[in-house]
mmCIF file of C-alpha atoms in Angstrom:
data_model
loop_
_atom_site.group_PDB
_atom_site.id
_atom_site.type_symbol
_atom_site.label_atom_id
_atom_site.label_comp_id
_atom_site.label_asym_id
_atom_site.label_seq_id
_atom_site.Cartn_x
_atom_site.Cartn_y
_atom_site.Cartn_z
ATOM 1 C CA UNK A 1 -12.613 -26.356 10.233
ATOM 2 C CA UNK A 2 -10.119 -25.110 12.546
ATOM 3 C CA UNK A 3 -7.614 -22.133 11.305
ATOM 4 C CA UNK A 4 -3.695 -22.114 12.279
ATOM 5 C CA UNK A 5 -4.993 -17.919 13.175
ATOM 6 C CA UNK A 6 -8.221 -16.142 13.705
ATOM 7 C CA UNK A 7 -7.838 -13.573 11.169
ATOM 8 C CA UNK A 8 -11.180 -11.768 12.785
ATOM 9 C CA UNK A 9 -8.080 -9.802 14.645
ATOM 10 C CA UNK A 10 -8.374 -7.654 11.511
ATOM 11 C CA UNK A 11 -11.368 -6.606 10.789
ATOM 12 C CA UNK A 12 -10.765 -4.296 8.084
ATOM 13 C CA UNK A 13 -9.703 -6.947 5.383
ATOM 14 C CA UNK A 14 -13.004 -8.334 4.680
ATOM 15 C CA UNK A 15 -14.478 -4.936 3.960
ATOM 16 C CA UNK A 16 -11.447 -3.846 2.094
ATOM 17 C CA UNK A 17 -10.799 -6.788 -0.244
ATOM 18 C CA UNK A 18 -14.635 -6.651 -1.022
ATOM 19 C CA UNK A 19 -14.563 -2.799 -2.021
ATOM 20 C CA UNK A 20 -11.530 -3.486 -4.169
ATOM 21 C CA UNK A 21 -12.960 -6.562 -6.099
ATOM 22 C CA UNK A 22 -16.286 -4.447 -6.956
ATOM 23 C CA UNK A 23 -15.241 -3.561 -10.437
ATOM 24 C CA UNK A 24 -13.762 -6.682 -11.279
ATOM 25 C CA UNK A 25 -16.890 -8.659 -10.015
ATOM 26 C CA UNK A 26 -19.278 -5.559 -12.407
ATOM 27 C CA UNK A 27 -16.700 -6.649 -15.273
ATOM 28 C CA UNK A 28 -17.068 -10.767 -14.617
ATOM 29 C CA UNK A 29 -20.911 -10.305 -15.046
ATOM 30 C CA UNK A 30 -21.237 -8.246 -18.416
ATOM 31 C CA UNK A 31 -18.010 -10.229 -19.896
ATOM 32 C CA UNK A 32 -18.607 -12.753 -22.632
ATOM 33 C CA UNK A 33 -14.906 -14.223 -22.213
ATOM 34 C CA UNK A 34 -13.895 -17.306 -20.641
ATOM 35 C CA UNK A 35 -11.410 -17.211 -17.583
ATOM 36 C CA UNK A 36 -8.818 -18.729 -19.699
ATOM 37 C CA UNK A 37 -9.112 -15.930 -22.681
ATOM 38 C CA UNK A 38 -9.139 -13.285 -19.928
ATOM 39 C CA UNK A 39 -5.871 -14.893 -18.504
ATOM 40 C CA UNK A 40 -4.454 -14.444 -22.047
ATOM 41 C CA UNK A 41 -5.104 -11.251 -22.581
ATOM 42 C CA UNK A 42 -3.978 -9.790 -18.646
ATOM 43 C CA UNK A 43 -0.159 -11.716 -19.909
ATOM 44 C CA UNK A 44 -0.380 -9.808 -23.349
ATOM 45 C CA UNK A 45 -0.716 -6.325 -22.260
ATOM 46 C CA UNK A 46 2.166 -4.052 -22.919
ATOM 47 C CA UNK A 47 2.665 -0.707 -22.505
ATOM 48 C CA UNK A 48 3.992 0.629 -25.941
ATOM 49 C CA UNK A 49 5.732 -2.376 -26.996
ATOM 50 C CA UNK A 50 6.492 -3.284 -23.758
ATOM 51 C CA UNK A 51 5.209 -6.508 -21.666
ATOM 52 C CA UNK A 52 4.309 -5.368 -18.522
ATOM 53 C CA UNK A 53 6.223 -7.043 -15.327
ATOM 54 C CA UNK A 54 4.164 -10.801 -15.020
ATOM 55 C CA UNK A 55 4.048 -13.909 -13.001
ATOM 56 C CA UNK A 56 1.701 -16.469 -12.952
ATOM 57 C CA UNK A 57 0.759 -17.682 -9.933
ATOM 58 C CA UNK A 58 -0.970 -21.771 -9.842
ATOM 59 C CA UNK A 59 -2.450 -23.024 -6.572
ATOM 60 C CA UNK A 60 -2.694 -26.460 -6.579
ATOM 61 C CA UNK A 61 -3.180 -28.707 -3.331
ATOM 62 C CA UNK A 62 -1.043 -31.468 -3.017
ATOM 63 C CA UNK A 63 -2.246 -34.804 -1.909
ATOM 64 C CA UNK A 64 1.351 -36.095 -0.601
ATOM 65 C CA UNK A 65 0.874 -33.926 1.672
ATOM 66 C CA UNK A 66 -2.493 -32.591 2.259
ATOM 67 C CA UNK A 67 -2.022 -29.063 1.913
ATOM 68 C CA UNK A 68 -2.320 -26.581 -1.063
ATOM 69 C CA UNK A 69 1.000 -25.403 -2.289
ATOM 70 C CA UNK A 70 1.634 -21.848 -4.556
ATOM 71 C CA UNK A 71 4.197 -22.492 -7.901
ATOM 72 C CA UNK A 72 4.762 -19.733 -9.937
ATOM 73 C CA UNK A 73 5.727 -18.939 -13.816
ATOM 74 C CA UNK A 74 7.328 -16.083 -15.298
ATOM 75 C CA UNK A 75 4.336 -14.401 -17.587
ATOM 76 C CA UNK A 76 7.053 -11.336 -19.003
ATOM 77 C CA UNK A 77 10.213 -9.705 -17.427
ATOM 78 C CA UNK A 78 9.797 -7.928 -14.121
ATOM 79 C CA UNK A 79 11.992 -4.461 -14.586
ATOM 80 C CA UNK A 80 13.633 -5.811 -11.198
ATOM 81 C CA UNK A 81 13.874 -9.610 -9.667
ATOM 82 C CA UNK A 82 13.514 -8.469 -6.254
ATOM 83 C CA UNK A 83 9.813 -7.337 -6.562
ATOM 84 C CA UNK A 84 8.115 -10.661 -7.724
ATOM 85 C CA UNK A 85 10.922 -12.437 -5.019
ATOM 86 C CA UNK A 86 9.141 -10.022 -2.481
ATOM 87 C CA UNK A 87 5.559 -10.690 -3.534
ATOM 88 C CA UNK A 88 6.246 -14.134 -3.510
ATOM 89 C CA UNK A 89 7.215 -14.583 -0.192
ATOM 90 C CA UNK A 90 4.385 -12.976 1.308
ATOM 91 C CA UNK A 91 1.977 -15.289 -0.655
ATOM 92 C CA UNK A 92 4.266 -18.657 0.038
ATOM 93 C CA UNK A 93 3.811 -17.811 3.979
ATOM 94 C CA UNK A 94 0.086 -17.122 3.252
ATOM 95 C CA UNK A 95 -0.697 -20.393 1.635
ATOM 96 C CA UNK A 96 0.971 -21.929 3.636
ATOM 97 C CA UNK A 97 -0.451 -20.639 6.807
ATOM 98 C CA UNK A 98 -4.229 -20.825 5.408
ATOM 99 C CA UNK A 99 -3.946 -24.545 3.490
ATOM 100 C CA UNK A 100 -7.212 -25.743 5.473
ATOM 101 C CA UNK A 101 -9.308 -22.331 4.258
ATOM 102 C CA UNK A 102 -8.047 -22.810 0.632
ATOM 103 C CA UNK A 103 -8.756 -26.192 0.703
ATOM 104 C CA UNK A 104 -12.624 -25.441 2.335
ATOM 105 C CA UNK A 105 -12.889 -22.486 -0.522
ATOM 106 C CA UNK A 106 -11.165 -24.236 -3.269
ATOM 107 C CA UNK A 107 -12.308 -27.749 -3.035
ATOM 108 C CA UNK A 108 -8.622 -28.895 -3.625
ATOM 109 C CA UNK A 109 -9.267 -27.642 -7.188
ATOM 110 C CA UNK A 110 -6.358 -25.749 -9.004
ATOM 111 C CA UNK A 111 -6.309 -21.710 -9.602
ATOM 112 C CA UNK A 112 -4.288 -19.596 -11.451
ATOM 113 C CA UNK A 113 -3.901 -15.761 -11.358
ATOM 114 C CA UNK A 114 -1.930 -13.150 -12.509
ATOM 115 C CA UNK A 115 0.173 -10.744 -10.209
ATOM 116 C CA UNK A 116 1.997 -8.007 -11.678
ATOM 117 C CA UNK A 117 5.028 -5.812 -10.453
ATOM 118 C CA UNK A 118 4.045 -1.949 -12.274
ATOM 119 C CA UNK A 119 3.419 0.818 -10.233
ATOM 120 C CA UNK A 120 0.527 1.533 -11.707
ATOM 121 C CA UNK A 121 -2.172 -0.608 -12.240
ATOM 122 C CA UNK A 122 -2.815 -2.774 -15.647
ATOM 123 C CA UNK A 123 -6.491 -3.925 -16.245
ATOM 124 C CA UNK A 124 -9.618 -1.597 -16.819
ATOM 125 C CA UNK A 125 -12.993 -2.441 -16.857
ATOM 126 C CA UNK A 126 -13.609 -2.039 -20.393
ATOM 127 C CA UNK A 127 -12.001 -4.653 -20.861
ATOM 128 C CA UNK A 128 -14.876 -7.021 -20.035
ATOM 129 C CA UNK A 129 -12.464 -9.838 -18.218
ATOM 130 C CA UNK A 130 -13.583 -12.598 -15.996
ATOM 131 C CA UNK A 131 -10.877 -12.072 -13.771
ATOM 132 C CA UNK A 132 -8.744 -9.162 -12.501
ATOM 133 C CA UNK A 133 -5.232 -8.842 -12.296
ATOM 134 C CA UNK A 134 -3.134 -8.365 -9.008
ATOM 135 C CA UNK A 135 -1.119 -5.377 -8.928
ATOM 136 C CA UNK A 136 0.806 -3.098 -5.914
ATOM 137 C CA UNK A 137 -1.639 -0.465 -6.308
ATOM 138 C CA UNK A 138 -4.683 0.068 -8.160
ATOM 139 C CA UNK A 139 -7.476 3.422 -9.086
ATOM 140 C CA UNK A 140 -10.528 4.259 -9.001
ATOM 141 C CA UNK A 141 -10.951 3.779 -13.066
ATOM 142 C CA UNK A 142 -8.675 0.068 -12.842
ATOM 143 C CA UNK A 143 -10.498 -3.406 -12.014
ATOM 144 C CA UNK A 144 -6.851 -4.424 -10.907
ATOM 145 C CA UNK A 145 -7.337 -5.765 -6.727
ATOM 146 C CA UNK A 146 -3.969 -4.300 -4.673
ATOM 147 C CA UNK A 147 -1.577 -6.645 -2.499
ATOM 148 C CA UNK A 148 0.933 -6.335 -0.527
ATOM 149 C CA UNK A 149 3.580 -5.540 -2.893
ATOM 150 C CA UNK A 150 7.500 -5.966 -2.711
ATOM 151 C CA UNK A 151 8.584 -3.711 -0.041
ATOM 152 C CA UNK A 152 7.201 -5.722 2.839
ATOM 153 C CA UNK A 153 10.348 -7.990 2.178
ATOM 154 C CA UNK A 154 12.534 -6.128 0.312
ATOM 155 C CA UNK A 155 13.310 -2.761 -0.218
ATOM 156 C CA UNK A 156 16.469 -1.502 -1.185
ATOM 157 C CA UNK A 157 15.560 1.843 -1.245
ATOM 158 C CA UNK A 158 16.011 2.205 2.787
ATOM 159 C CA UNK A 159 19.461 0.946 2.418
ATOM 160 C CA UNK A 160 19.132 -0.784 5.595
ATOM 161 C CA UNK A 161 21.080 -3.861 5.619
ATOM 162 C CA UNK A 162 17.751 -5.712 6.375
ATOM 163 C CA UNK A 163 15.465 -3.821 4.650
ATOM 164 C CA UNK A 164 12.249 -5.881 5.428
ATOM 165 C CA UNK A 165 9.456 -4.205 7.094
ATOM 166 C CA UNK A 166 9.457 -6.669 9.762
ATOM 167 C CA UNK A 167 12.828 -5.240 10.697
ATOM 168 C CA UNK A 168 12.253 -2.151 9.957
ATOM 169 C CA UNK A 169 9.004 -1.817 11.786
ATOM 170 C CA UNK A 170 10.064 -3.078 14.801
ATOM 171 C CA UNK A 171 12.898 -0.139 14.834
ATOM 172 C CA UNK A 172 10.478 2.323 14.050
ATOM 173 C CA UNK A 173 8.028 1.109 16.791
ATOM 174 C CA UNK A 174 10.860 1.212 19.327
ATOM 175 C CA UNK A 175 12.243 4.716 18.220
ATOM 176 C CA UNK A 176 8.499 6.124 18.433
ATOM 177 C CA UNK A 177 8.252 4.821 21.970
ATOM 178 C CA UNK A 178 11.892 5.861 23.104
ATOM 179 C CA UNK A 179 10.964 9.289 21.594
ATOM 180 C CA UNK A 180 9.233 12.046 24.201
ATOM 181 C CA UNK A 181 6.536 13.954 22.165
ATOM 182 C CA UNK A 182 7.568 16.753 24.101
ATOM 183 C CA UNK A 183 11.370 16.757 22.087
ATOM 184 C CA UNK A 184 10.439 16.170 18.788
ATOM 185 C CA UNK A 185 11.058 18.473 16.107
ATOM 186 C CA UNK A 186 7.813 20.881 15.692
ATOM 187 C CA UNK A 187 7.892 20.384 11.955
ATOM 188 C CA UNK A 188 6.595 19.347 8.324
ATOM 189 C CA UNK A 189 8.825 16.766 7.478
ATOM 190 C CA UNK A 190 9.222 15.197 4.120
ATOM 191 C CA UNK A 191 11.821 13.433 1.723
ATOM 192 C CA UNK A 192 11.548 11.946 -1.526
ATOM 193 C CA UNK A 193 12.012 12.666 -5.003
ATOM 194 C CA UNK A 194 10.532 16.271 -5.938
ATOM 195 C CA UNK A 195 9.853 15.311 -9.770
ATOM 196 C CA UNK A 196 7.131 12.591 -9.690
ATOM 197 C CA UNK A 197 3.788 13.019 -8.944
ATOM 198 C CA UNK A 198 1.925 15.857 -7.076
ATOM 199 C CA UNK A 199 5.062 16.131 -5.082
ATOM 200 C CA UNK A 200 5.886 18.524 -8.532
ATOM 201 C CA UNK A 201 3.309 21.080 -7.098
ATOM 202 C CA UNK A 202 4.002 20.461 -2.996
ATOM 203 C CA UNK A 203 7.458 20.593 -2.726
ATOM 204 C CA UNK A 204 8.886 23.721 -5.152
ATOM 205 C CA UNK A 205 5.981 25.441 -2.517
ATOM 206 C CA UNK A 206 7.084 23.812 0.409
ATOM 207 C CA UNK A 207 11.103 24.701 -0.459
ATOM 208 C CA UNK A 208 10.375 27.919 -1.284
ATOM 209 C CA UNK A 209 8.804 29.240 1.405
ATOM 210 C CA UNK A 210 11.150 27.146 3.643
ATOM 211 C CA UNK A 211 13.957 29.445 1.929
ATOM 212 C CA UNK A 212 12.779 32.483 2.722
ATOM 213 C CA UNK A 213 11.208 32.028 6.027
ATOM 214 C CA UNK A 214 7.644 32.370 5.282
ATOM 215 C CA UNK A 215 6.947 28.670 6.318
ATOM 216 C CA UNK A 216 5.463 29.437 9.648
ATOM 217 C CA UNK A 217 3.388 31.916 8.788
ATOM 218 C CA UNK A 218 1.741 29.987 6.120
ATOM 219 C CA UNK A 219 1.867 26.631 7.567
ATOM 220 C CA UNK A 220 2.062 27.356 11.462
ATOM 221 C CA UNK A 221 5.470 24.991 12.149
ATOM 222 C CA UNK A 222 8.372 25.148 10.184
ATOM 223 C CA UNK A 223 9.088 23.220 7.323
ATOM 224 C CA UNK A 224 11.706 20.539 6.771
ATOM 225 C CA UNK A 225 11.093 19.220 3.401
ATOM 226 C CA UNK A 226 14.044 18.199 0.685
ATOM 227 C CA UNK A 227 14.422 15.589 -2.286
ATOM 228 C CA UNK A 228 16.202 13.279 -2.270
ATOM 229 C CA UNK A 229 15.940 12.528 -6.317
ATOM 230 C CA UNK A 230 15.329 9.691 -8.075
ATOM 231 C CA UNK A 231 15.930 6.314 -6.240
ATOM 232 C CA UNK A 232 17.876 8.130 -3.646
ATOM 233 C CA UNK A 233 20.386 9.546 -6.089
ATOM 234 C CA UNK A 234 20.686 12.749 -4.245
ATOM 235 C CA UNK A 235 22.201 11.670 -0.510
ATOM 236 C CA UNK A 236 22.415 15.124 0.203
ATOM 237 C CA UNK A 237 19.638 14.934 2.061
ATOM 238 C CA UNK A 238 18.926 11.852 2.977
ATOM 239 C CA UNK A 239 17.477 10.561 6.397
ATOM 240 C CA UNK A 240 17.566 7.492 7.400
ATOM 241 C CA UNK A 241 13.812 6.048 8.234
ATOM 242 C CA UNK A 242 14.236 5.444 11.645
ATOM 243 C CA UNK A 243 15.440 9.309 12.307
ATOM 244 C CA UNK A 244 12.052 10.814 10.344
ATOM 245 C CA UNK A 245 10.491 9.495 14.305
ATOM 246 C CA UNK A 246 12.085 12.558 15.663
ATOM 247 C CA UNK A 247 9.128 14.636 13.707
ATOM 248 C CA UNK A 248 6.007 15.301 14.957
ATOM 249 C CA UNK A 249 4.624 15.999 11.641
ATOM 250 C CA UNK A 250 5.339 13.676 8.493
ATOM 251 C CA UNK A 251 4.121 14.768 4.894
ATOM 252 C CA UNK A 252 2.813 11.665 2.949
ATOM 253 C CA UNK A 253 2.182 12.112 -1.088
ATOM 254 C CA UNK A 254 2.091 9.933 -3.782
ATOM 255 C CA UNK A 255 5.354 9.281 -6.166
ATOM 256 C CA UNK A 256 5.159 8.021 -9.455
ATOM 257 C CA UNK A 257 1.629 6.524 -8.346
ATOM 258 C CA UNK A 258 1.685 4.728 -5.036
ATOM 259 C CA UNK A 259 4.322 5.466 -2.731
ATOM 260 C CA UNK A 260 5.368 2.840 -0.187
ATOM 261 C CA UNK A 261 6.516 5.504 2.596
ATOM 262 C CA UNK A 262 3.332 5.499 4.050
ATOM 263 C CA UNK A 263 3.844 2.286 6.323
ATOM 264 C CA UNK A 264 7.273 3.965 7.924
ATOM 265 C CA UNK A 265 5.355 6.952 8.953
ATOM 266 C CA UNK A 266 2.433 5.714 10.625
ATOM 267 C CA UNK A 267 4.939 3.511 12.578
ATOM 268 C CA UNK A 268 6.850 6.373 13.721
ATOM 269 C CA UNK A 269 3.476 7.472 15.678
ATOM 270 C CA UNK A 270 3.943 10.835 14.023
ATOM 271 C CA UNK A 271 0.685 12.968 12.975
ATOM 272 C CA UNK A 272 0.720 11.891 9.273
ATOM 273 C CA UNK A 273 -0.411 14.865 6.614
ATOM 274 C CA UNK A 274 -1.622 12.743 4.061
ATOM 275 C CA UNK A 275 -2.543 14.538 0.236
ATOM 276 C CA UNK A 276 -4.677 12.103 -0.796
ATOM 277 C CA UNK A 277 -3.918 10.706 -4.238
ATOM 278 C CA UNK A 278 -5.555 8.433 -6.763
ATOM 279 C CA UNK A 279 -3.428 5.446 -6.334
ATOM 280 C CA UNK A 280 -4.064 3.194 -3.511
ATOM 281 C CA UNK A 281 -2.254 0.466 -1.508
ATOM 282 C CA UNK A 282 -4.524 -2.645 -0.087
ATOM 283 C CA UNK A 283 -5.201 -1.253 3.716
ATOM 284 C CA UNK A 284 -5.626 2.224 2.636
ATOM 285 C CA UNK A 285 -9.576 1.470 3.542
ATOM 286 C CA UNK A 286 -8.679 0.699 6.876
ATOM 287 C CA UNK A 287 -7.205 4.608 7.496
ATOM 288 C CA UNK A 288 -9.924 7.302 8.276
ATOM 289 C CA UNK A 289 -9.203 10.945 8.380
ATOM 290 C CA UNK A 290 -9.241 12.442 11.245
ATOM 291 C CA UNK A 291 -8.809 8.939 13.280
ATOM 292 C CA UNK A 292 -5.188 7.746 11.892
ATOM 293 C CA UNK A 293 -3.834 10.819 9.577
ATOM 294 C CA UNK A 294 -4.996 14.581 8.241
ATOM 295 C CA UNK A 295 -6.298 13.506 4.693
ATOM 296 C CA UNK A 296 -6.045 17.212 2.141
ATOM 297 C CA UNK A 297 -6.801 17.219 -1.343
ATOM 298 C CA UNK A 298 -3.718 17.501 -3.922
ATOM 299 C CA UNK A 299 -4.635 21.234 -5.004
ATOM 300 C CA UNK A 300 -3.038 23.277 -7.401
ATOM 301 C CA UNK A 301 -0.404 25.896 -5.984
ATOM 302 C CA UNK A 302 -3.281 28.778 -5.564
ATOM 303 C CA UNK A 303 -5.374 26.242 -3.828
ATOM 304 C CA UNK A 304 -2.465 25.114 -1.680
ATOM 305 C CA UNK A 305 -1.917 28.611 -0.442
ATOM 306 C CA UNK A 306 -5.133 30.398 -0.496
ATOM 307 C CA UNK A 307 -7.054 26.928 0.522
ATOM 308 C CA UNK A 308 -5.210 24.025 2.294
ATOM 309 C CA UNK A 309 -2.442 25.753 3.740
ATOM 310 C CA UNK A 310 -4.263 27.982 6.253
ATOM 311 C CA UNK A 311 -7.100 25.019 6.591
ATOM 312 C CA UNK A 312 -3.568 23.008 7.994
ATOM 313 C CA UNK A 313 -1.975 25.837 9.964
ATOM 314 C CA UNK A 314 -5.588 26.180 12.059
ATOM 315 C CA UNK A 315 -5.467 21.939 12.358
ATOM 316 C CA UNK A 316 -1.646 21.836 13.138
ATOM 317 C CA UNK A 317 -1.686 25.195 16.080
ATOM 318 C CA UNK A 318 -4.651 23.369 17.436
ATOM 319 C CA UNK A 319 -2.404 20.423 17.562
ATOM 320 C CA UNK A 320 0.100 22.386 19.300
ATOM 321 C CA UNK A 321 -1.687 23.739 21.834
ATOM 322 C CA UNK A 322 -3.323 20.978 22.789
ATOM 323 C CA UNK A 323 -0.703 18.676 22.947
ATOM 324 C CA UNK A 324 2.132 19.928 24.406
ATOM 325 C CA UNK A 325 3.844 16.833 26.066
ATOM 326 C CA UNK A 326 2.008 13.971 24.972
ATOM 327 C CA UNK A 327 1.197 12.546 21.347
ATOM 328 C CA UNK A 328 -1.938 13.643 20.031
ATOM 329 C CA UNK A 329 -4.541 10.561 19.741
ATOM 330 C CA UNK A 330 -4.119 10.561 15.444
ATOM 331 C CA UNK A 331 -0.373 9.734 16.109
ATOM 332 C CA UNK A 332 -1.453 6.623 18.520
ATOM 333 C CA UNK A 333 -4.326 5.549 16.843
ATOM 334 C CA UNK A 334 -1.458 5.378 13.318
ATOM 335 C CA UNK A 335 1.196 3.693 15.293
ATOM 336 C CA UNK A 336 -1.230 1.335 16.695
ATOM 337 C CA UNK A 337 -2.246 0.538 13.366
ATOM 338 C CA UNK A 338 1.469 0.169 12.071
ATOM 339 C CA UNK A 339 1.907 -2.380 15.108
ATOM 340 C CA UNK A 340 -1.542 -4.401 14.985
ATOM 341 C CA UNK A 341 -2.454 -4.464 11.836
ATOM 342 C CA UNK A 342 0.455 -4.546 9.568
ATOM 343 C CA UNK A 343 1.844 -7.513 10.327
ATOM 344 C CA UNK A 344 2.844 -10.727 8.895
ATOM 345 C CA UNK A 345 -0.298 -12.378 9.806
ATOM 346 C CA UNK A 346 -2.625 -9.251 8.680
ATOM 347 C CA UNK A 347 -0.964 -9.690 5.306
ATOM 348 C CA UNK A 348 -1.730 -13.551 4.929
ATOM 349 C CA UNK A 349 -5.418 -12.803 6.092
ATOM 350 C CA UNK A 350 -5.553 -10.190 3.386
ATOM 351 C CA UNK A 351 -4.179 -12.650 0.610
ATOM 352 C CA UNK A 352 -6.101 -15.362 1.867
ATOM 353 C CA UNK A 353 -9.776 -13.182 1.310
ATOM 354 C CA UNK A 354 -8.033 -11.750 -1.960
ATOM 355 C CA UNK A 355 -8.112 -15.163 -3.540
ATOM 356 C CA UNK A 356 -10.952 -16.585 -1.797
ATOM 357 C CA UNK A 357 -12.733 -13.504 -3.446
ATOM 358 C CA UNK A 358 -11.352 -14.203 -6.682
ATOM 359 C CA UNK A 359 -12.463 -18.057 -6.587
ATOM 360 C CA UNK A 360 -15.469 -16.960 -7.224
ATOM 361 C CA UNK A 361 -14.793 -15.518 -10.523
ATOM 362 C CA UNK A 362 -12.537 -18.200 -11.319
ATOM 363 C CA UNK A 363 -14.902 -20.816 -10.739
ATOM 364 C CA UNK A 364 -18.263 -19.206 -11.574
ATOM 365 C CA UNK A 365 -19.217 -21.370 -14.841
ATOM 366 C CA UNK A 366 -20.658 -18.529 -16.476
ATOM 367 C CA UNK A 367 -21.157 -14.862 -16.099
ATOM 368 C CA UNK A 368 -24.223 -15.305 -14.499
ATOM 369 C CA UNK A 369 -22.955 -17.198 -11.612
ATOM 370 C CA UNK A 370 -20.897 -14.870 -10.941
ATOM 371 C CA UNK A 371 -22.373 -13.087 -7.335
ATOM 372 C CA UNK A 372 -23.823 -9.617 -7.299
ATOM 373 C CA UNK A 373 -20.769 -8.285 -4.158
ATOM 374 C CA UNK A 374 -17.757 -9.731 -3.928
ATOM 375 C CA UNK A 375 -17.420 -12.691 -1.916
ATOM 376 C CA UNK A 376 -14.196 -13.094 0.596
ATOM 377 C CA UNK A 377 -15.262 -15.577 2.715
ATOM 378 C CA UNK A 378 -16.190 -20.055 2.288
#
């Protein structure tokens, strides 16, 4: 059946969406519930006494026009409208652009599923359900599968007037490029908010010695690292996205889980210092260290000085003295990335395998149908 695009352009998804559905496939085959009770009990969970941020999602083709179509139904309230309005839009354009491999998976039979809007993920597999939940990140304990979550299409915390990523990617991409290697700043660069996450531990380190001048001697390059509080509340410091290009390096940690800033920095074809946290995002299978960024543990504040800090300043003067007027191949290989294989397309590939995969939970008839691996392809 021919395909409106090849998504073989992007070869990562098909390994990725099958490592993320393991647990949930390991929880379809010992579970003893129907796909309809496990439905029910993904829309009751609360935290406290609080529903967790919901939509149902129904794929159903339509024979009017011969092409599935994606409706969706408010499960409980999202904290903020924009983030199912974002998810949403992604997975419109992907159904949309992959009706005839739905329809060759799905047999023009309806499926439902659950997509969620926390930053954390929601479903465990203890929990014994046929299905998993979508969520915008997801752990190694959680059964949840990541997608693409809001920020692709909206995100008001860049206070860009268009705040997609499509926008905002293409002005990253063209800053990078504009950008000599030679003239950026020689730097660890990093903003955010300093009281979430193992940024608690990083950055009271990171500002301290930046204060009292002991930054290059621990870390081999200066330090430029500042919060920016909660949501941006502090614009003391702020930077706009665009302007954290002018770096050559670009601190990545996790916020309150997750943090979405990853995507801006590999754009910026920056070397990317990644402290690698439990939380992941859907293509974080597709980044190796030492290929697209420096992966380091998150370590304690001994560890960070007596371990990973001089491990760094050896990795980042080697950097320096290497490269000298051109980028380093870490920052091309991550801006490559950014410009290949984030992109609209990538994205509706990924969705597509994500619910292919999860047909087969949805329409296994009982447990033991269900196949051994995950399954993302017709």
């Amino acid at each position: 059946m021919a395909t409106t695009y090849n998504c073989s352009a992007h070869p990562w998804i098909d390994e990725a969406v099958k490592f993320w559905f393991q647990p949930a496939y390991k929880a379809a085959r010992e579970s003893e519930k129907t796909v309809e009770k496990s439905l029910e009990e993904i829309a009751d969970i609360k935290w406290g006494k609080y529903p967790t941020g919901k939509s149902m999602g129904t794929l159903a083709f339509d024979e009017a026009t011969g092409r599935y179509r994606v409706r969706f139904t408010l499960v409980s309230k999202h904290n903020e409208p924009h983030k199912p309005a974002g998810m949403q839009r992604l997975l419109e354009r992907a159904v949309a652009a992959h009706s005839a491999e739905l329809e060759a998976a799905l047999g023009r039979k309806e499926m439902k599923f659950i997509f969620g809007t926390e930053d954390f993920p929601i479903t465990y597999p203890h929990q014994k359900l046929r299905v998993p939940s979508f969520q915008m990140c997801t752990d190694p304990g959680s059964s949840d599968v990541p997608v693409p979550d809001f920020t692709w299409e909206i995100y008001n915390q860049a206070q860009y007037v268009n705040s997609s990523w499509w926008d905002i990617r293409r002005l990253l991409l063209r800053k990078g490029a504009m950008l000599p290697w030679k003239r950026r700043e020689r730097d660890l660069f990093m903003r955010g908010d300093a009281g979430v996450g193992y940024r608690k531990v990083l950055m009271p380190v990171m500002k301290e010695v930046q204060a009292n001048g002991t930054d290059l001697n621990l870390f081999g390059v200066r330090v430029n690292v500042h919060s920016t509080g909660f949501y941006v509340s502090d614009g003391t410091h702020f930077t706009w996205l665009d302007n954290w290009c002018q770096h050559r390096y670009l601190v990545h940690t996790s916020g309150f889980s997750y943090s979405a800033s990853l995507k801006y920095k590999l754009a910026c074809g920056a070397v990317v210092i990644n402290f690698d946290s439990a939380f992941k995002e859907f293509y974080y299978p597709a980044l190796q260290a030492g290929v697209h960024w420096i992966s380091l543990k998150e370590a304690s504040r001994e560890e960070l000085l007596t371990q990973v800090a001089p491990a760094l300043k050896k990795e980042l003067q080697d950097l320096e003295a290497r490269y000298t007027d051109s980028p380093p191949p870490m920052a091309i290989a991550a801006r490559e990335f950014a410009a290949t294989q984030l992109t609209g397309r990538a994205l509706g590939c990924y969705w597509l395998k994500a619910l292919v995969a999860y047909s087969k939970l949805y329409f296994a008839a009982t447990p033991a149908e269900v196949p051994k691996e995950p399954v993302a392809s017709w």
